[in-house]
GROMACS .gro file of C-alpha atoms in nm:
model
  380
    1MET     CA    1   8.864  11.546   7.743
    2ALA     CA    2   8.777  11.278   8.005
    3GLN     CA    3   9.066  11.136   8.243
    4GLN     CA    4   9.113  10.776   8.198
    5THR     CA    5   9.137  10.542   8.487
    6SER     CA    6   9.294  10.214   8.526
    7LEU     CA    7   9.456   9.939   8.781
    8SER     CA    8   9.690   9.722   8.764
    9ILE     CA    9   9.772   9.386   9.055
   10TYR     CA   10  10.103   9.270   9.091
   11SER     CA   11  10.187   8.973   9.299
   12ASN     CA   12  10.593   9.073   9.297
   13PRO     CA   13  10.708   9.408   9.463
   14ALA     CA   14  11.016   9.373   9.224
   15ASP     CA   15  10.751   9.476   8.926
   16LEU     CA   16  10.599   9.742   9.109
   17PRO     CA   17  10.611  10.086   8.919
   18HIS     CA   18  10.920  10.318   8.983
   19SER     CA   19  10.706  10.561   9.107
   20TRP     CA   20  10.553  10.366   9.397
   21ASP     CA   21  10.760  10.445   9.684
   22ALA     CA   22  10.738  10.824   9.593
   23LEU     CA   23  10.369  10.773   9.662
   24ALA     CA   24  10.444  10.548   9.997
   25GLN     CA   25  10.674  10.763  10.166
   26SER     CA   26  10.411  10.879  10.426
   27ASN     CA   27  10.392  10.465  10.524
   28ILE     CA   28  10.674  10.264  10.557
   29PHE     CA   29  10.397   9.969  10.520
   30LEU     CA   30  10.300  10.047  10.160
   31SER     CA   31  10.670  10.056  10.069
   32ARG     CA   32  10.839   9.802   9.844
   33ALA     CA   33  11.117   9.739  10.126
   34TYR     CA   34  10.817   9.639  10.341
   35LEU     CA   35  10.572   9.464  10.120
   36ALA     CA   36  10.869   9.238  10.043
   37VAL     CA   37  10.862   9.088  10.356
   38LEU     CA   38  10.514   9.006  10.312
   39GLN     CA   39  10.630   8.865   9.995
   40ASN     CA   40  10.899   8.642  10.123
   41ALA     CA   41  10.777   8.599  10.509
   42ALA     CA   42  10.398   8.623  10.487
   43PRO     CA   43  10.174   8.367  10.670
   44PRO     CA   44  10.148   8.055  10.509
   45ASN     CA   45   9.792   8.076  10.476
   46MET     CA   46   9.806   8.438  10.375
   47GLU     CA   47   9.876   8.561   9.987
   48CYS     CA   48   9.959   8.942   9.910
   49HIS     CA   49   9.869   9.112   9.585
   50PHE     CA   50   9.969   9.465   9.532
   51ILE     CA   51   9.777   9.729   9.338
   52GLY     CA   52   9.868  10.027   9.121
   53LEU     CA   53   9.583  10.270   9.027
   54PHE     CA   54   9.640  10.528   8.748
   55LYS     CA   55   9.505  10.825   8.619
   56ASN     CA   56   9.600  10.871   8.221
   57ASN     CA   57   9.867  10.554   8.277
   58THR     CA   58  10.031  10.776   8.590
   59LEU     CA   59  10.045  10.651   8.910
   60CYS     CA   60   9.795  10.815   9.165
   61GLY     CA   61   9.720  10.550   9.409
   62ILE     CA   62   9.860  10.238   9.575
   63ALA     CA   63   9.701   9.959   9.776
   64LEU     CA   64   9.756   9.590   9.933
   65ALA     CA   65   9.516   9.343   9.928
   66GLN     CA   66   9.551   8.995  10.141
   67TYR     CA   67   9.368   8.671  10.041
   68ILE     CA   68   9.313   8.475  10.391
   69ASP     CA   69   9.287   8.076  10.391
   70LEU     CA   70   9.110   8.071  10.715
   71SER     CA   71   9.073   7.690  10.689
   72ARG     CA   72   9.481   7.640  10.734
   73VAL     CA   73   9.495   7.782  11.103
   74ASN     CA   74   9.315   7.748  11.439
   75THR     CA   75   9.081   8.036  11.456
   76PHE     CA   76   8.951   8.046  11.803
   77VAL     CA   77   9.106   7.950  12.111
   78GLU     CA   78   8.790   7.710  12.171
   79GLU     CA   79   8.943   7.481  11.926
   80LYS     CA   80   9.158   7.330  12.188
   81GLN     CA   81   8.843   7.203  12.295
   82SER     CA   82   8.714   6.877  12.117
   83PHE     CA   83   8.462   7.064  11.862
   84CYS     CA   84   8.396   7.414  11.848
   85ILE     CA   85   8.092   7.567  11.720
   86LYS     CA   86   8.232   7.920  11.617
   87ASP     CA   87   8.523   7.742  11.441
   88TYR     CA   88   8.316   7.527  11.248
   89LEU     CA   89   8.069   7.801  11.146
   90PHE     CA   90   8.369   8.051  11.045
   91LYS     CA   91   8.520   7.795  10.856
   92ARG     CA   92   8.219   7.662  10.682
   93PHE     CA   93   8.109   8.011  10.575
   94THR     CA   94   8.433   8.255  10.546
   95SER     CA   95   8.738   8.028  10.493
   96HIS     CA   96   8.846   8.251  10.193
   97THR     CA   97   8.850   8.582  10.247
   98LEU     CA   98   8.995   8.913  10.043
   99VAL     CA   99   9.055   9.189  10.235
  100ILE     CA  100   9.201   9.537  10.114
  101GLY     CA  101   9.413   9.617  10.405
  102ASN     CA  102   9.683   9.449  10.601
  103ASN     CA  103   9.559   9.174  10.841
  104THR     CA  104   9.888   9.163  11.052
  105LEU     CA  105   9.875   9.551  11.139
  106THR     CA  106   9.607   9.774  11.279
  107GLY     CA  107   9.544  10.103  11.145
  108GLN     CA  108   9.507  10.245  10.798
  109ASN     CA  109   9.761  10.055  10.611
  110ALA     CA  110   9.516   9.958  10.318
  111TYR     CA  111   9.566  10.275  10.036
  112LEU     CA  112   9.748  10.579   9.976
  113PHE     CA  113   9.598  10.801   9.730
  114ASN     CA  114   9.791  11.146   9.558
  115ASP     CA  115   9.596  11.494   9.490
  116SER     CA  116   9.563  11.402   9.123
  117ILE     CA  117   9.276  11.126   9.210
  118THR     CA  118   8.963  11.194   9.440
  119GLU     CA  119   8.883  10.985   9.725
  120THR     CA  120   8.582  10.837   9.532
  121GLU     CA  121   8.748  10.772   9.259
  122GLY     CA  122   9.032  10.577   9.431
  123LEU     CA  123   8.758  10.343   9.602
  124GLN     CA  124   8.607  10.287   9.268
  125LEU     CA  125   8.891  10.181   9.153
  126LEU     CA  126   8.980   9.926   9.453
  127LYS     CA  127   8.591   9.832   9.399
  128ARG     CA  128   8.737   9.718   9.064
  129ALA     CA  129   9.030   9.552   9.194
  130ILE     CA  130   8.824   9.347   9.446
  131SER     CA  131   8.594   9.222   9.150
  132GLU     CA  132   8.924   9.154   8.944
  133LEU     CA  133   9.107   8.965   9.215
  134LYS     CA  134   8.758   8.713   9.301
  135LYS     CA  135   8.772   8.631   8.922
  136GLN     CA  136   9.127   8.559   8.932
  137TYR     CA  137   9.080   8.339   9.249
  138LYS     CA  138   8.771   8.186   9.100
  139ASN     CA  139   8.977   8.076   8.796
  140LYS     CA  140   9.216   7.905   9.038
  141GLY     CA  141   8.884   7.689   9.163
  142ILE     CA  142   8.896   7.931   9.483
  143GLY     CA  143   8.560   8.106   9.555
  144ILE     CA  144   8.575   8.379   9.776
  145ASN     CA  145   8.344   8.395  10.077
  146LEU     CA  146   8.406   8.723  10.268
  147LEU     CA  147   8.520   9.050  10.117
  148ALA     CA  148   8.662   9.330  10.376
  149ILE     CA  149   8.818   9.657  10.375
  150LYS     CA  150   9.013   9.757  10.724
  151ASP     CA  151   9.116   9.962  10.919
  152PHE     CA  152   8.990  10.309  10.970
  153ASN     CA  153   8.942  10.598  11.267
  154THR     CA  154   8.627  10.780  11.269
  155ALA     CA  155   8.839  11.089  11.100
  156GLU     CA  156   8.965  10.867  10.840
  157LEU     CA  157   8.658  10.645  10.720
  158PRO     CA  158   8.557  10.687  10.361
  159ASN     CA  159   8.233  10.761  10.183
  160PHE     CA  160   8.231  10.391  10.052
  161LYS     CA  161   7.844  10.447   9.969
  162ALA     CA  162   7.960  10.739   9.727
  163ALA     CA  163   8.155  10.506   9.577
  164GLY     CA  164   7.936  10.216   9.507
  165PHE     CA  165   8.012  10.008   9.781
  166LYS     CA  166   7.665   9.829   9.827
  167GLY     CA  167   7.541   9.566  10.086
  168TYR     CA  168   7.861   9.591  10.330
  169TYR     CA  169   7.823   9.599  10.680
  170THR     CA  170   8.021   9.879  10.892
  171PHE     CA  171   8.198   9.698  11.171
  172CYS     CA  172   8.403   9.821  11.464
  173THR     CA  173   8.599   9.598  11.647
  174GLN     CA  174   8.904   9.601  11.939
  175PRO     CA  175   9.031   9.973  11.929
  176ASN     CA  176   9.365  10.074  11.862
  177MET     CA  177   9.555  10.153  12.128
  178ILE     CA  178   9.764  10.503  12.074
  179PHE     CA  179  10.018  10.660  12.308
  180THR     CA  180  10.094  11.024  12.268
  181ILE     CA  181  10.423  11.183  12.364
  182ARG     CA  182  10.398  11.491  12.524
  183ASP     CA  183  10.609  11.782  12.364
  184ASN     CA  184  10.783  11.872  12.713
  185TRP     CA  185  10.878  11.492  12.750
  186VAL     CA  186  11.273  11.430  12.707
  187SER     CA  187  11.331  11.144  12.877
  188ILE     CA  188  11.159  10.856  13.078
  189ASP     CA  189  11.248  11.040  13.338
  190ASP     CA  190  11.002  11.286  13.239
  191TYR     CA  191  10.711  11.037  13.182
  192VAL     CA  192  10.752  10.894  13.521
  193ALA     CA  193  10.731  11.255  13.650
  194ALA     CA  194  10.395  11.295  13.488
  195LEU     CA  195  10.253  10.980  13.670
  196SER     CA  196  10.023  10.932  13.940
  197THR     CA  197  10.163  10.796  14.280
  198LYS     CA  198   9.995  10.445  14.195
  199TYR     CA  199  10.138  10.444  13.866
  200ARG     CA  200  10.484  10.554  13.945
  201THR     CA  201  10.477  10.284  14.212
  202GLN     CA  202  10.355  10.029  13.918
  203TYR     CA  203  10.644  10.163  13.729
  204ASN     CA  204  10.931  10.123  14.004
  205ARG     CA  205  10.794   9.797  14.103
  206ALA     CA  206  10.816   9.653  13.751
  207ARG     CA  207  11.172   9.803  13.676
  208LYS     CA  208  11.279   9.656  14.041
  209LYS     CA  209  11.132   9.273  13.879
  210ALA     CA  210  11.349   9.282  13.614
  211ASP     CA  211  11.682   9.279  13.761
  212GLY     CA  212  11.909   9.062  13.613
  213ILE     CA  213  11.753   9.074  13.290
  214GLU     CA  214  11.959   9.189  12.993
  215LYS     CA  215  11.820   9.388  12.686
  216ARG     CA  216  11.986   9.332  12.375
  217LYS     CA  217  11.935   9.490  12.032
  218LEU     CA  218  11.961   9.198  11.769
  219SER     CA  219  12.113   9.196  11.432
  220LYS     CA  220  11.982   9.012  11.137
  221THR     CA  221  12.286   8.715  11.210
  222ASP     CA  222  12.128   8.746  11.591
  223ILE     CA  223  11.776   8.667  11.496
  224LYS     CA  224  11.876   8.435  11.251
  225GLN     CA  225  12.071   8.235  11.511
  226HIS     CA  226  11.765   8.227  11.766
  227GLU     CA  227  11.516   8.164  11.525
  228GLY     CA  228  11.383   7.891  11.691
  229ARG     CA  229  11.335   8.012  12.013
  230ILE     CA  230  11.195   8.350  11.885
  231HIS     CA  231  10.900   8.147  11.719
  232GLN     CA  232  10.834   7.939  12.048
  233LEU     CA  233  10.828   8.221  12.257
  234TYR     CA  234  10.620   8.427  11.952
  235LEU     CA  235  10.373   8.120  11.943
  236THR     CA  236  10.303   8.120  12.360
  237VAL     CA  237  10.187   8.431  12.282
  238ALA     CA  238   9.980   8.431  11.985
  239GLY     CA  239   9.844   8.105  12.147
  240ASN     CA  240   9.683   8.300  12.376
  241ALA     CA  241   9.487   8.550  12.158
  242SER     CA  242   9.128   8.511  12.154
  243PHE     CA  243   9.091   8.488  11.789
  244ASN     CA  244   9.380   8.412  11.539
  245THR     CA  245   9.352   8.424  11.127
  246PHE     CA  246   9.757   8.382  11.087
  247HIS     CA  247  10.075   8.257  11.257
  248LEU     CA  248  10.375   8.422  11.119
  249PRO     CA  249  10.649   8.164  10.996
  250GLU     CA  250  10.987   8.131  11.171
  251ASN     CA  251  11.228   8.350  10.929
  252HIS     CA  252  10.946   8.645  10.938
  253PHE     CA  253  11.160   8.859  11.179
  254GLU     CA  254  11.476   8.792  10.999
  255VAL     CA  255  11.343   8.864  10.635
  256PHE     CA  256  11.217   9.171  10.790
  257LYS     CA  257  11.516   9.292  10.968
  258GLN     CA  258  11.700   9.224  10.619
  259GLN     CA  259  11.430   9.459  10.404
  260LEU     CA  260  11.363   9.711  10.653
  261GLY     CA  261  11.752   9.754  10.827
  262ASP     CA  262  11.754  10.036  11.079
  263ASN     CA  263  11.386  10.074  11.049
  264PHE     CA  264  11.293   9.751  11.188
  265LEU     CA  265  11.410   9.702  11.596
  266PHE     CA  266  11.429   9.357  11.767
  267TYR     CA  267  11.545   9.383  12.103
  268GLY     CA  268  11.572   9.028  12.270
  269TYR     CA  269  11.567   8.994  12.660
  270PHE     CA  270  11.795   8.754  12.854
  271LEU     CA  271  11.850   8.569  13.179
  272ASN     CA  272  12.177   8.408  13.220
  273ASP     CA  273  12.206   8.438  12.876
  274ASN     CA  274  11.881   8.232  12.756
  275LEU     CA  275  11.653   8.438  12.552
  276ILE     CA  276  11.318   8.459  12.776
  277GLY     CA  277  11.170   8.739  12.549
  278PHE     CA  278  11.139   8.984  12.277
  279ASN     CA  279  10.972   9.283  12.149
  280THR     CA  280  10.974   9.442  11.769
  281LEU     CA  281  10.958   9.799  11.659
  282ILE     CA  282  10.883   9.984  11.318
  283LYS     CA  283  10.956  10.348  11.253
  284ASN     CA  284  10.697  10.465  11.020
  285GLY     CA  285  10.756  10.871  11.027
  286HIS     CA  286  10.670  11.036  11.335
  287ASP     CA  287  10.531  10.768  11.459
  288MET     CA  288  10.670  10.403  11.579
  289ASP     CA  289  10.447  10.148  11.531
  290THR     CA  290  10.475   9.838  11.793
  291TYR     CA  291  10.496   9.491  11.631
  292PHE     CA  292  10.468   9.127  11.737
  293LEU     CA  293  10.634   9.051  12.068
  294GLY     CA  294  10.713   8.680  12.276
  295TYR     CA  295  10.788   8.575  12.621
  296ASP     CA  296  10.828   8.281  12.853
  297ALA     CA  297  10.540   8.219  13.046
  298SER     CA  298  10.681   8.101  13.313
  299LEU     CA  299  10.891   8.375  13.384
  300GLN     CA  300  10.647   8.628  13.272
  301LYS     CA  301  10.436   8.720  13.615
  302GLU     CA  302  10.765   8.693  13.785
  303LYS     CA  303  10.934   8.955  13.592
  304MET     CA  304  10.661   9.154  13.508
  305LEU     CA  305  10.814   9.100  13.134
  306TYR     CA  306  10.525   9.245  12.905
  307LEU     CA  307  10.476   9.552  13.161
  308ASN     CA  308  10.868   9.637  13.166
  309MET     CA  309  10.841   9.578  12.730
  310LEU     CA  310  10.590   9.854  12.727
  311TYR     CA  311  10.813  10.059  12.957
  312ASP     CA  312  11.112  10.016  12.734
  313MET     CA  313  10.904  10.107  12.440
  314VAL     CA  314  10.790  10.431  12.586
  315SER     CA  315  11.147  10.518  12.683
  316TYR     CA  316  11.279  10.449  12.334
  317ALA     CA  317  11.026  10.642  12.168
  318ILE     CA  318  11.075  10.961  12.396
  319LYS     CA  319  11.425  10.982  12.363
  320LYS     CA  320  11.409  10.927  11.944
  321LYS     CA  321  11.151  11.236  11.988
  322PHE     CA  322  10.846  11.037  11.827
  323LYS     CA  323  10.493  11.172  11.825
  324HIS     CA  324  10.296  10.837  11.898
  325ILE     CA  325  10.327  10.508  11.978
  326ILE     CA  326  10.099  10.266  11.803
  327PHE     CA  327  10.065   9.990  12.033
  328ALA     CA  328   9.793   9.815  11.820
  329ARG     CA  329   9.509   9.582  11.932
  330SER     CA  330   9.498   9.342  12.271
  331ALA     CA  331   9.586   9.350  12.622
  332MET     CA  332   9.431   9.700  12.598
  333GLU     CA  333   9.393   9.728  12.975
  334ILE     CA  334   9.764   9.723  13.050
  335LYS     CA  335   9.845   9.934  12.756
  336SER     CA  336   9.583  10.199  12.895
  337SER     CA  337   9.790  10.171  13.210
  338VAL     CA  338  10.109  10.287  13.074
  339GLY     CA  339   9.892  10.572  12.883
  340ALA     CA  340   9.788  10.446  12.591
  341VAL     CA  341   9.449  10.550  12.491
  342ALA     CA  342   9.181  10.389  12.270
  343GLU     CA  343   9.076  10.498  11.918
  344GLU     CA  344   8.767  10.337  11.767
  345VAL     CA  345   8.880  10.142  11.451
  346TYR     CA  346   8.627  10.053  11.161
  347GLY     CA  347   8.614   9.885  10.854
  348ILE     CA  348   8.347   9.744  10.596
  349ILE     CA  349   8.249   9.349  10.531
  350LYS     CA  350   8.012   9.193  10.298
  351HIS     CA  351   7.943   8.847  10.240
  352THR     CA  352   7.970   8.713   9.866
  353ASN     CA  353   7.638   8.494   9.894
  354PRO     CA  354   7.345   8.756   9.931
  355LEU     CA  355   7.112   8.537  10.134
  356ILE     CA  356   7.382   8.459  10.398
  357ASN     CA  357   7.487   8.857  10.335
  358LEU     CA  358   7.184   8.941  10.496
  359PHE     CA  359   7.292   8.824  10.849
  360THR     CA  360   7.632   8.968  10.825
  361GLY     CA  361   7.580   9.180  11.089
  362ARG     CA  362   7.472   8.910  11.363
  363PHE     CA  363   7.707   8.675  11.252
  364PHE     CA  364   7.980   8.944  11.344
  365THR     CA  365   7.872   9.018  11.666
  366TYR     CA  366   7.836   8.625  11.745
  367PHE     CA  367   8.220   8.595  11.603
  368ASP     CA  368   8.351   8.903  11.736
  369PRO     CA  369   8.547   8.823  12.035
  370VAL     CA  370   8.388   9.046  12.348
  371ILE     CA  371   8.695   9.158  12.555
  372ALA     CA  372   8.619   9.356  12.862
  373TRP     CA  373   8.851   9.602  12.989
  374LYS     CA  374   8.849   9.915  13.183
  375PRO     CA  375   9.025  10.235  13.078
  376ARG     CA  376   9.315  10.339  13.304
  377SER     CA  377   9.433  10.736  13.353
  378PRO     CA  378   9.776  10.686  13.492
  379PHE     CA  379   9.877  11.061  13.488
  380LYS     CA  380   9.812  11.298  13.735
   0.00000   0.00000   0.00000
């Protein structure tokens, strides 16, 4: 007897099947608690949908989809100029984007299947989900321009062709920077001892520059109290990015702390009792994901704030016996100088206009910011 497969699309985590979190155990970013963060504090130009995949009415897969309205955000940093041709073309042809995956994170946070469904079956159901979501947006008067599924490393990249994904362009963008913690490291002292002389000098210099800065773990109440300043510091860093598809709302970190509790860590950096920077961490099984951070640009170089935050993250991960730190994209060279290694990240993308889709590869190359950087080898 043939087994029946089906799917359901939800817009509220409260409506998810009871067995959802049992499937999400291996990835906090697909858990009901985290999805509630997206529900209550997503970027204003983003709508999230939660997809349940079923075999014989039993949940066998879960996935996240995001609709992103790129016309509502300053995508390219060049838009600070009077006219940006890239931004004009991008918004003209790709404003309405539908992603299977999480645009606020790096890594495979798109879906999970259990053993009762094959990868091909799961991907075929996701293909159906994409069609259903496209139809839902069309009924609301929104024509989806761009379809994408992201982010996979080489080993994770699934066989989309076998599942019937035709006309999609496989792309590779900025790498995911991953720091591996060695088994014999017990404290930050072991890490420092493993550094070559040049990078041990860098570590000591950075630590000396941080004299006078007080690092505090902030509670939900603390985050709320400093909300305005936190947002200001976040925008300082986000505004320097060469490419933006969203900006977080002011209440994002407060909601995050409320939903994830001890699995979400928020550290404030204070100088003379003034908040001058912050960073955030998310516990995800054996891995620790770094999240958004912010700093006062006028003090960043003088105090080597960013580098000190990276060292603090390394220290915490070693102390708490995590296996990896997911440093994500951006600032690849400085993360490399701390010990992170680049992992290529892939996805697939398709324009819904068949004529434009013929040139998707060329368009992607044109729009994707090329960032030159030199990998570093800080260890002996």
